[in-house]
Amino acid sequence: MKISQRFFILLFALFLFTQVGADAQNDNRSFFSVTAGYSLPVGELAREKLNDPFAGLTGSGYYGQVNYDFRIARWFGLKLSGSMNQNTTRPQPIVDIADLRVEEIKGFINETTSHTWDTKVSRWKFNAIMAGPAIFLNFGRVQLEGHVQGGYVKVTSPTVDMTGTFQSGENQILVHLSPASTSGFGLGAGASLRLPIAGPLYFHLSGDFLATEAQLKDVAVNVRVGNYPEVGIPINEKRFVGVANIGAGLGISF
């Protein structure tokens, strides 16, 4: 009987502590959180397009984000966030372009056998610092936040290196896509859900969409087959690129 009484007393005390923490969180004006999770590309990074070495080149990845929210009023405030994305590189668009150029050159070097590829790639990087207004809605112990933002975005394309080998064992193929970076103004929007754990500590769920119009200058897929002169056509185009992030983490209110 004493064990049961102690258990219920401890459970009741924990309930009161959590309730007091939730009330304190609803009255606090500042919220700091760290989240991480899954990232998907959007825009022309994710969509395949013929003769564009970047289209369809980006896959899923991961991200980390730091957030600071300040409530000016109970339902309105400002949000500042910084995020770093690293997404995988899908080399198939580069392989397709390289295959076409190798077929064009084979007749000049008297090569008739097929070839295979050994591919090495780095990751896409999409980093952002954003700020903007936020709205806060309280539902008992749960707080919902929504925001729109603008700020600085930097996009860095990957390095792609491919080595091709003909069955004949002659005329090695070298393919290279150099990395390029661009930065500028970007937009973001998203929402988060705060679930209090104990005291000022809370569990943070978030989803964000970040995008910019990027221009990667003088980028080309360079192909060299044997001693045949290297072929490469530079590309200078603007592209709408972005990421959709969803993740979770921990935060503290004060």
mmCIF file of C-alpha atoms in Angstrom:
data_model
loop_
_atom_site.group_PDB
_atom_site.id
_atom_site.type_symbol
_atom_site.label_atom_id
_atom_site.label_comp_id
_atom_site.label_asym_id
_atom_site.label_seq_id
_atom_site.Cartn_x
_atom_site.Cartn_y
_atom_site.Cartn_z
ATOM 1 C CA MET A 1 0.000 0.000 0.000
ATOM 2 C CA LYS A 2 2.822 2.415 0.884
ATOM 3 C CA ILE A 3 4.543 1.716 -2.440
ATOM 4 C CA SER A 4 1.319 2.488 -4.341
ATOM 5 C CA GLN A 5 0.805 5.706 -2.395
ATOM 6 C CA ARG A 6 4.337 6.875 -3.083
ATOM 7 C CA PHE A 7 3.932 6.072 -6.771
ATOM 8 C CA PHE A 8 0.744 8.145 -7.073
ATOM 9 C CA ILE A 9 2.278 11.014 -5.091
ATOM 10 C CA LEU A 10 5.305 11.024 -7.425
ATOM 11 C CA LEU A 11 3.057 10.861 -10.493
ATOM 12 C CA PHE A 12 0.908 13.755 -9.212
ATOM 13 C CA ALA A 13 4.010 15.847 -8.441
ATOM 14 C CA LEU A 14 5.363 15.222 -11.953
ATOM 15 C CA PHE A 15 1.992 16.260 -13.427
ATOM 16 C CA LEU A 16 2.004 19.515 -11.429
ATOM 17 C CA PHE A 17 5.624 20.218 -12.458
ATOM 18 C CA THR A 18 4.766 19.721 -16.123
ATOM 19 C CA GLN A 19 1.693 21.942 -15.840
ATOM 20 C CA VAL A 20 3.690 24.729 -14.191
ATOM 21 C CA GLY A 21 6.348 24.378 -16.901
ATOM 22 C CA ALA A 22 3.720 24.595 -19.621
ATOM 23 C CA ASP A 23 2.168 27.730 -18.076
ATOM 24 C CA ALA A 24 5.604 29.298 -17.765
ATOM 25 C CA GLN A 25 6.355 28.516 -21.404
ATOM 26 C CA ASN A 26 3.113 30.176 -22.511
ATOM 27 C CA ASP A 27 4.179 33.329 -20.634
ATOM 28 C CA ASN A 28 7.787 33.351 -21.845
ATOM 29 C CA ARG A 29 8.728 35.619 -24.740
ATOM 30 C CA SER A 30 11.868 33.932 -26.130
ATOM 31 C CA PHE A 31 12.289 30.471 -27.647
ATOM 32 C CA PHE A 32 15.573 28.902 -28.719
ATOM 33 C CA SER A 33 15.668 25.529 -30.483
ATOM 34 C CA VAL A 34 17.962 23.255 -32.465
ATOM 35 C CA THR A 35 16.469 20.857 -35.020
ATOM 36 C CA ALA A 36 17.691 18.417 -37.646
ATOM 37 C CA GLY A 37 16.070 16.081 -40.127
ATOM 38 C CA TYR A 38 15.255 15.101 -43.697
ATOM 39 C CA SER A 39 15.634 17.329 -46.758
ATOM 40 C CA LEU A 40 14.214 17.114 -50.286
ATOM 41 C CA PRO A 41 15.168 19.301 -53.287
ATOM 42 C CA VAL A 42 12.525 21.338 -55.108
ATOM 43 C CA GLY A 43 12.575 23.386 -58.298
ATOM 44 C CA GLU A 44 15.022 22.756 -61.130
ATOM 45 C CA LEU A 45 17.450 20.905 -58.876
ATOM 46 C CA ALA A 46 15.012 18.035 -58.659
ATOM 47 C CA ARG A 47 13.489 18.106 -62.158
ATOM 48 C CA GLU A 48 15.304 16.438 -65.048
ATOM 49 C CA LYS A 49 15.878 18.559 -68.156
ATOM 50 C CA LEU A 50 17.833 17.662 -71.264
ATOM 51 C CA ASN A 51 21.170 19.455 -71.868
ATOM 52 C CA ASP A 52 21.233 20.900 -68.331
ATOM 53 C CA PRO A 53 23.877 19.227 -66.134
ATOM 54 C CA PHE A 54 22.171 20.454 -62.946
ATOM 55 C CA ALA A 55 18.600 19.368 -63.677
ATOM 56 C CA GLY A 56 17.751 16.189 -61.791
ATOM 57 C CA LEU A 57 21.205 16.119 -60.251
ATOM 58 C CA THR A 58 20.109 16.603 -56.622
ATOM 59 C CA GLY A 59 18.612 13.972 -54.333
ATOM 60 C CA SER A 60 17.472 13.823 -50.731
ATOM 61 C CA GLY A 61 19.712 14.706 -47.818
ATOM 62 C CA TYR A 62 19.790 16.074 -44.299
ATOM 63 C CA TYR A 63 19.870 19.461 -42.605
ATOM 64 C CA GLY A 64 20.520 21.188 -39.295
ATOM 65 C CA GLN A 65 18.825 24.372 -38.120
ATOM 66 C CA VAL A 66 19.028 26.847 -35.242
ATOM 67 C CA ASN A 67 15.986 28.997 -34.404
ATOM 68 C CA TYR A 68 15.319 31.968 -32.150
ATOM 69 C CA ASP A 69 11.765 33.271 -31.728
ATOM 70 C CA PHE A 70 10.819 36.451 -29.858
ATOM 71 C CA ARG A 71 7.210 37.260 -29.029
ATOM 72 C CA ILE A 72 6.387 40.957 -29.261
ATOM 73 C CA ALA A 73 2.793 40.209 -28.303
ATOM 74 C CA ARG A 74 1.202 36.964 -27.135
ATOM 75 C CA TRP A 75 0.296 35.942 -30.685
ATOM 76 C CA PHE A 76 2.851 37.844 -32.810
ATOM 77 C CA GLY A 77 6.639 38.062 -32.953
ATOM 78 C CA LEU A 78 9.822 37.636 -34.970
ATOM 79 C CA LYS A 79 11.765 34.544 -36.007
ATOM 80 C CA LEU A 80 15.479 34.294 -36.836
ATOM 81 C CA SER A 81 16.906 31.034 -38.190
ATOM 82 C CA GLY A 82 20.061 29.627 -39.719
ATOM 83 C CA SER A 83 20.154 26.335 -41.615
ATOM 84 C CA MET A 84 22.683 24.131 -43.396
ATOM 85 C CA ASN A 85 21.581 21.559 -45.997
ATOM 86 C CA GLN A 86 23.641 18.814 -47.581
ATOM 87 C CA ASN A 87 21.904 16.815 -50.305
ATOM 88 C CA THR A 88 23.105 13.817 -52.245
ATOM 89 C CA THR A 89 24.163 14.072 -55.886
ATOM 90 C CA ARG A 90 22.590 11.844 -58.526
ATOM 91 C CA PRO A 91 25.194 11.559 -61.299
ATOM 92 C CA GLN A 92 22.902 10.042 -63.947
ATOM 93 C CA PRO A 93 22.306 13.375 -65.804
ATOM 94 C CA ILE A 94 26.108 13.787 -66.103
ATOM 95 C CA VAL A 95 26.454 10.164 -67.234
ATOM 96 C CA ASP A 96 23.841 10.751 -69.962
ATOM 97 C CA ILE A 97 25.631 13.859 -71.246
ATOM 98 C CA ALA A 98 29.031 12.148 -71.136
ATOM 99 C CA ASP A 99 27.687 9.090 -73.001
ATOM 100 C CA LEU A 100 26.431 11.299 -75.836
ATOM 101 C CA ARG A 101 29.766 13.091 -76.181
ATOM 102 C CA VAL A 102 31.755 9.857 -76.052
ATOM 103 C CA GLU A 103 29.632 8.416 -78.877
ATOM 104 C CA GLU A 104 30.329 11.550 -80.931
ATOM 105 C CA ILE A 105 34.097 11.173 -80.434
ATOM 106 C CA LYS A 106 34.438 7.392 -80.873
ATOM 107 C CA GLY A 107 34.472 7.652 -84.663
ATOM 108 C CA PHE A 108 37.478 9.999 -84.579
ATOM 109 C CA ILE A 109 39.599 7.673 -82.420
ATOM 110 C CA ASN A 110 38.594 4.396 -84.115
ATOM 111 C CA GLU A 111 37.044 3.006 -80.928
ATOM 112 C CA THR A 112 34.223 0.470 -81.335
ATOM 113 C CA THR A 113 33.897 -1.141 -77.897
ATOM 114 C CA SER A 114 31.517 -0.094 -75.117
ATOM 115 C CA HIS A 115 32.602 1.636 -71.898
ATOM 116 C CA THR A 116 31.884 1.640 -68.165
ATOM 117 C CA TRP A 117 32.078 4.416 -65.543
ATOM 118 C CA ASP A 118 33.708 4.862 -62.139
ATOM 119 C CA THR A 119 32.025 7.863 -60.490
ATOM 120 C CA LYS A 120 32.902 10.076 -57.508
ATOM 121 C CA VAL A 121 30.625 12.902 -56.379
ATOM 122 C CA SER A 122 30.401 15.434 -53.558
ATOM 123 C CA ARG A 123 27.208 16.868 -52.038
ATOM 124 C CA TRP A 124 25.041 19.841 -52.891
ATOM 125 C CA LYS A 125 25.041 22.536 -50.189
ATOM 126 C CA PHE A 126 22.195 24.953 -49.503
ATOM 127 C CA ASN A 127 22.793 27.324 -46.562
ATOM 128 C CA ALA A 128 20.514 30.127 -45.400
ATOM 129 C CA ILE A 129 20.140 32.844 -42.766
ATOM 130 C CA MET A 130 16.529 34.013 -42.553
ATOM 131 C CA ALA A 131 14.404 36.464 -40.545
ATOM 132 C CA GLY A 132 10.736 37.413 -40.616
ATOM 133 C CA PRO A 133 7.413 37.726 -38.775
ATOM 134 C CA ALA A 134 5.856 34.821 -36.890
ATOM 135 C CA ILE A 135 2.418 34.042 -35.461
ATOM 136 C CA PHE A 136 1.919 32.034 -32.253
ATOM 137 C CA LEU A 137 -1.197 30.100 -31.283
ATOM 138 C CA ASN A 138 -1.591 28.429 -27.877
ATOM 139 C CA PHE A 139 -3.771 25.339 -27.441
ATOM 140 C CA GLY A 140 -3.484 24.520 -23.775
ATOM 141 C CA ARG A 141 -0.029 23.022 -23.305
ATOM 142 C CA VAL A 142 0.733 22.988 -27.035
ATOM 143 C CA GLN A 143 2.003 25.939 -29.049
ATOM 144 C CA LEU A 144 1.754 26.257 -32.837
ATOM 145 C CA GLU A 145 3.961 28.721 -34.726
ATOM 146 C CA GLY A 146 3.899 29.831 -38.386
ATOM 147 C CA HIS A 147 6.267 32.168 -40.209
ATOM 148 C CA VAL A 148 7.410 33.742 -43.467
ATOM 149 C CA GLN A 149 11.021 34.866 -43.919
ATOM 150 C CA GLY A 150 13.547 36.439 -46.210
ATOM 151 C CA GLY A 151 17.316 36.534 -46.103
ATOM 152 C CA TYR A 152 20.697 35.391 -47.372
ATOM 153 C CA VAL A 153 21.075 32.089 -49.245
ATOM 154 C CA LYS A 154 24.240 30.425 -50.564
ATOM 155 C CA VAL A 155 24.087 27.475 -52.976
ATOM 156 C CA THR A 156 27.145 25.360 -53.824
ATOM 157 C CA SER A 157 26.957 22.779 -56.599
ATOM 158 C CA PRO A 158 28.823 19.455 -56.326
ATOM 159 C CA THR A 159 31.989 18.148 -57.889
ATOM 160 C CA VAL A 160 31.484 15.190 -60.229
ATOM 161 C CA ASP A 161 34.487 13.161 -61.444
ATOM 162 C CA MET A 162 34.049 10.152 -63.739
ATOM 163 C CA THR A 163 36.604 7.799 -65.229
ATOM 164 C CA GLY A 164 35.507 5.725 -68.198
ATOM 165 C CA THR A 165 37.111 2.530 -69.437
ATOM 166 C CA PHE A 166 36.614 0.972 -72.887
ATOM 167 C CA GLN A 167 36.578 -2.805 -73.211
ATOM 168 C CA SER A 168 39.533 -2.447 -75.559
ATOM 169 C CA GLY A 169 41.613 -1.092 -72.661
ATOM 170 C CA GLU A 170 42.623 2.001 -74.657
ATOM 171 C CA ASN A 171 41.571 5.678 -74.771
ATOM 172 C CA GLN A 172 40.727 6.450 -71.160
ATOM 173 C CA ILE A 173 37.738 8.785 -70.648
ATOM 174 C CA LEU A 174 37.853 11.604 -68.094
ATOM 175 C CA VAL A 175 34.743 13.614 -67.167
ATOM 176 C CA HIS A 176 34.723 16.529 -64.741
ATOM 177 C CA LEU A 177 32.074 18.893 -63.430
ATOM 178 C CA SER A 178 33.613 21.677 -61.322
ATOM 179 C CA PRO A 179 31.797 23.044 -58.259
ATOM 180 C CA ALA A 180 30.297 26.519 -58.397
ATOM 181 C CA SER A 181 28.751 28.797 -55.774
ATOM 182 C CA THR A 182 26.191 31.547 -55.877
ATOM 183 C CA SER A 183 24.557 33.648 -53.184
ATOM 184 C CA GLY A 184 21.702 36.108 -52.982
ATOM 185 C CA PHE A 185 18.281 36.841 -51.558
ATOM 186 C CA GLY A 186 15.983 33.946 -50.746
ATOM 187 C CA LEU A 187 12.505 33.349 -49.312
ATOM 188 C CA GLY A 188 11.256 30.900 -46.741
ATOM 189 C CA ALA A 189 8.050 29.802 -45.025
ATOM 190 C CA GLY A 190 7.136 27.133 -42.535
ATOM 191 C CA ALA A 191 5.544 26.084 -39.268
ATOM 192 C CA SER A 192 6.538 24.435 -36.011
ATOM 193 C CA LEU A 193 4.880 22.648 -33.114
ATOM 194 C CA ARG A 194 6.138 22.945 -29.528
ATOM 195 C CA LEU A 195 5.294 20.239 -26.989
ATOM 196 C CA PRO A 196 6.445 20.977 -23.416
ATOM 197 C CA ILE A 197 8.511 18.289 -21.710
ATOM 198 C CA ALA A 198 9.368 19.740 -18.291
ATOM 199 C CA GLY A 199 9.940 23.289 -17.088
ATOM 200 C CA PRO A 200 11.210 25.465 -19.958
ATOM 201 C CA LEU A 201 12.282 22.449 -22.050
ATOM 202 C CA TYR A 202 10.133 21.502 -25.055
ATOM 203 C CA PHE A 203 10.086 19.099 -27.973
ATOM 204 C CA HIS A 204 10.167 20.906 -31.330
ATOM 205 C CA LEU A 205 8.693 19.650 -34.631
ATOM 206 C CA SER A 206 9.230 21.824 -37.704
ATOM 207 C CA GLY A 207 8.759 22.014 -41.456
ATOM 208 C CA ASP A 208 10.306 24.653 -43.720
ATOM 209 C CA PHE A 209 10.480 25.554 -47.398
ATOM 210 C CA LEU A 210 13.470 27.635 -48.587
ATOM 211 C CA ALA A 211 14.058 28.834 -52.142
ATOM 212 C CA THR A 212 16.066 31.248 -54.258
ATOM 213 C CA GLU A 213 16.792 32.065 -57.883
ATOM 214 C CA ALA A 214 20.389 30.946 -58.315
ATOM 215 C CA GLN A 215 22.786 31.669 -61.157
ATOM 216 C CA LEU A 216 25.773 29.332 -61.448
ATOM 217 C CA LYS A 217 28.207 30.877 -63.932
ATOM 218 C CA ASP A 218 30.588 29.209 -66.401
ATOM 219 C CA VAL A 219 29.676 25.660 -65.422
ATOM 220 C CA ALA A 220 30.345 22.855 -67.905
ATOM 221 C CA VAL A 221 30.635 19.103 -68.183
ATOM 222 C CA ASN A 222 34.166 18.611 -69.524
ATOM 223 C CA VAL A 223 34.860 15.346 -71.387
ATOM 224 C CA ARG A 224 38.278 14.119 -72.543
ATOM 225 C CA VAL A 225 38.627 10.873 -74.502
ATOM 226 C CA GLY A 226 42.190 9.649 -74.992
ATOM 227 C CA ASN A 227 44.234 12.370 -76.699
ATOM 228 C CA TYR A 228 41.181 13.922 -78.323
ATOM 229 C CA PRO A 229 40.758 17.607 -77.328
ATOM 230 C CA GLU A 230 38.574 18.203 -74.267
ATOM 231 C CA VAL A 231 34.956 19.127 -74.969
ATOM 232 C CA GLY A 232 33.014 21.386 -72.636
ATOM 233 C CA ILE A 233 30.208 23.916 -73.089
ATOM 234 C CA PRO A 234 29.810 26.502 -70.284
ATOM 235 C CA ILE A 235 26.320 27.193 -68.967
ATOM 236 C CA ASN A 236 25.148 30.538 -67.553
ATOM 237 C CA GLU A 237 21.499 30.373 -66.571
ATOM 238 C CA LYS A 238 19.334 31.326 -63.621
ATOM 239 C CA ARG A 239 17.452 28.531 -61.913
ATOM 240 C CA PHE A 240 14.730 28.401 -59.270
ATOM 241 C CA VAL A 241 16.159 26.087 -56.624
ATOM 242 C CA GLY A 242 15.089 25.200 -53.121
ATOM 243 C CA VAL A 243 14.722 22.637 -50.366
ATOM 244 C CA ALA A 244 11.856 21.327 -48.256
ATOM 245 C CA ASN A 245 12.957 20.364 -44.742
ATOM 246 C CA ILE A 246 11.143 18.453 -42.026
ATOM 247 C CA GLY A 247 12.725 17.589 -38.709
ATOM 248 C CA ALA A 248 12.630 17.535 -34.920
ATOM 249 C CA GLY A 249 14.713 18.708 -32.003
ATOM 250 C CA LEU A 250 14.719 20.297 -28.566
ATOM 251 C CA GLY A 251 14.200 23.838 -27.399
ATOM 252 C CA ILE A 252 14.103 26.024 -24.323
ATOM 253 C CA SER A 253 11.871 28.996 -23.515
ATOM 254 C CA PHE A 254 12.884 31.930 -21.352
#
